[in-house]
Coordinates of C-alpha atoms in Angstrom, one line a residue:
M1 CA 9.9 12.5 8.0
T2 CA 8.5 14.0 11.2
A3 CA 8.4 12.2 14.6
Q4 CA 4.6 11.7 14.1
E5 CA 5.1 10.1 10.7
S6 CA 7.7 7.7 12.0
S7 CA 6.7 4.4 13.5
A8 CA 9.1 4.9 16.4
P9 CA 7.7 6.9 19.3
D10 CA 9.2 10.3 20.1
G11 CA 10.7 11.2 23.4
R12 CA 7.6 13.0 24.7
A13 CA 5.4 10.0 23.9
M14 CA 7.7 7.6 25.6
G15 CA 8.1 9.8 28.6
Q16 CA 4.3 10.2 28.9
E17 CA 3.8 6.4 28.6
L18 CA 6.5 5.7 31.2
S19 CA 5.1 8.3 33.6
L20 CA 1.6 6.9 33.3
R21 CA 2.7 3.3 33.8
V22 CA 4.9 4.2 36.8
I23 CA 2.0 6.1 38.4
L24 CA -0.5 3.3 37.8
F25 CA 1.9 0.7 39.2
H26 CA 2.5 2.7 42.3
E27 CA -1.2 3.3 42.7
A28 CA -1.7 -0.4 42.6
I29 CA 1.0 -1.0 45.2
A30 CA -0.5 1.7 47.4
A31 CA -3.9 0.0 47.1
H32 CA -2.5 -3.4 48.1
L33 CA -1.0 -1.7 51.2
G34 CA -4.2 0.1 52.1
L35 CA -2.8 3.5 51.3
N36 CA -3.5 6.5 49.0
A37 CA -0.9 7.8 46.7
T38 CA 0.3 10.6 49.1
E39 CA 0.7 8.2 52.0
H40 CA 2.6 5.8 49.7
K41 CA 5.0 8.5 48.6
V42 CA 5.6 9.7 52.1
L43 CA 6.3 6.1 53.1
S44 CA 8.8 5.9 50.2
L45 CA 10.6 8.9 51.6
I46 CA 10.7 7.3 55.1
A47 CA 12.1 4.1 53.6
A48 CA 14.8 6.1 51.7
E49 CA 15.9 8.0 54.8
P50 CA 15.6 5.9 57.9
G51 CA 15.5 8.2 60.9
I52 CA 13.9 11.1 59.0
S53 CA 11.8 13.4 61.2
P54 CA 8.2 14.6 60.5
G55 CA 9.7 18.1 60.1
Q56 CA 12.0 16.9 57.4
L57 CA 9.0 15.2 55.6
V58 CA 7.3 18.6 55.6
E59 CA 10.4 20.1 54.0
R60 CA 10.7 17.3 51.4
T61 CA 7.0 17.2 50.4
G62 CA 5.7 20.7 50.8
L63 CA 2.8 19.3 52.9
S64 CA 1.7 21.0 56.1
N65 CA 2.7 19.9 59.6
P66 CA -0.9 18.7 60.3
A67 CA -1.0 16.7 57.1
I68 CA 2.3 15.0 57.8
T69 CA 1.2 14.3 61.3
K70 CA -2.0 12.7 60.1
I71 CA -0.1 10.6 57.5
V72 CA 2.5 9.4 60.0
H73 CA -0.1 8.4 62.5
R74 CA -2.0 6.4 59.9
L75 CA 1.2 4.8 58.6
A76 CA 2.1 3.8 62.1
A77 CA -1.4 2.5 62.9
L78 CA -1.3 0.3 59.8
G79 CA 2.1 -1.1 60.9
H80 CA 4.2 0.4 58.1
V81 CA 6.2 2.9 60.2
D82 CA 8.0 2.9 63.6
R83 CA 8.2 6.2 65.5
R84 CA 11.0 6.5 68.0
K85 CA 12.0 9.5 70.1
D86 CA 15.1 11.1 68.6
G87 CA 18.1 10.4 70.9
S88 CA 19.5 13.9 70.5
D89 CA 16.2 15.7 70.9
G90 CA 13.4 14.1 72.9
R91 CA 10.8 16.4 71.3
R92 CA 11.5 15.0 67.8
Y93 CA 10.6 11.6 66.4
A94 CA 12.8 9.5 64.1
L95 CA 10.8 7.5 61.6
S96 CA 11.6 4.3 59.9
V97 CA 9.7 1.6 58.0
T98 CA 9.0 -1.7 59.8
S99 CA 10.5 -4.9 58.8
E100 CA 7.0 -6.2 58.0
H101 CA 6.5 -3.3 55.6
R102 CA 9.8 -4.2 53.9
R103 CA 8.7 -7.8 53.5
D104 CA 5.3 -6.8 52.1
L105 CA 7.0 -4.4 49.6
A106 CA 9.5 -7.0 48.5
R107 CA 6.7 -9.4 47.9
L108 CA 4.7 -6.9 45.9
F109 CA 7.7 -5.8 43.8
A110 CA 9.2 -9.2 43.2
P111 CA 7.3 -10.1 40.0
M112 CA 8.1 -6.7 38.4
A113 CA 11.7 -6.9 39.5
E114 CA 12.1 -10.3 38.1
A115 CA 10.6 -9.2 34.8
M116 CA 12.8 -6.1 34.7
N117 CA 16.0 -8.2 35.4
G118 CA 15.0 -10.5 32.5
L119 CA 14.6 -7.5 30.2
V120 CA 18.0 -6.1 31.1
D121 CA 19.7 -9.5 30.9
G122 CA 18.5 -9.8 27.3
M123 CA 20.3 -6.6 26.4
D124 CA 23.9 -6.2 25.1
D125 CA 26.2 -3.6 26.6
V126 CA 25.4 -1.0 23.9
E127 CA 21.7 -1.4 24.5
R128 CA 22.1 -1.1 28.3
A129 CA 24.2 2.0 27.9
A130 CA 21.6 3.6 25.7
V131 CA 18.8 2.7 28.1
T132 CA 20.8 3.9 31.0
R133 CA 21.5 7.2 29.3
W134 CA 17.9 7.7 28.5
L135 CA 16.6 6.9 32.0
T136 CA 19.3 9.0 33.7
G137 CA 18.5 11.9 31.4
T138 CA 14.8 11.4 32.0
V139 CA 15.2 11.5 35.8
E140 CA 17.3 14.7 35.6
I141 CA 14.7 16.3 33.3
L142 CA 11.9 15.4 35.7
R143 CA 13.9 16.7 38.7
R144 CA 14.5 20.0 36.9
S145 CA 11.0 20.3 35.6
T146 CA 9.6 19.6 39.1
A147 CA 11.9 22.2 40.6
E148 CA 10.7 24.8 38.1
L149 CA 7.1 24.1 38.9
T150 CA 7.5 24.0 42.7
G151 CA 10.3 26.5 43.3
S152 CA 12.6 23.6 44.2
R153 CA 10.8 22.6 47.4
L154 CA 10.0 19.1 46.2
C155 CA 13.2 18.1 44.4
R156 CA 15.6 17.8 47.3
T157 CA 17.5 14.5 47.4
P158 CA 18.5 13.2 50.9
G159 CA 21.9 15.1 50.7
E160 CA 20.4 18.5 49.8
R161 CA 19.3 20.7 52.6
R162 CA 17.9 23.8 50.9
R163 CA 15.1 25.9 52.3
V164 CA 11.7 25.8 50.7
G165 CA 11.7 28.0 47.6
E166 CA 15.5 28.4 47.4
R167 CA 16.9 27.6 44.0

């Protein structure tokens, strides 16, 4: 029996459906915040690395300096981001999300988080281990696939400090 003949979805189909639903969910969150998808993802990077500089955002995203500057100005004007002069270099800015933004995000994510907790609570240890293995593997496959498509410039985690294009 082939994967298409089976009633169970194959890995590709599950991955595509997961990807679609994640993207649509984040598009809806962005819309509630008055942002486009790019602004929302840049905001996520700032939230993940408080104190990140605009230059580091350029490195992480592959976007140009002017694009990042425009996005950061807009995020600050909308009250999502604080810009502070970097204590060690007065020419640089350290970026962080505002407490108001964190509250807004927590409110928007609360229903989904509650539903996800309910889903996980209903699983036994074996099911949780299988789901964890699949999700961990999916994230790694996405990281590698993105690295191949972009020459590694978009896959850096906060601890990685590679130059654009370095593998």
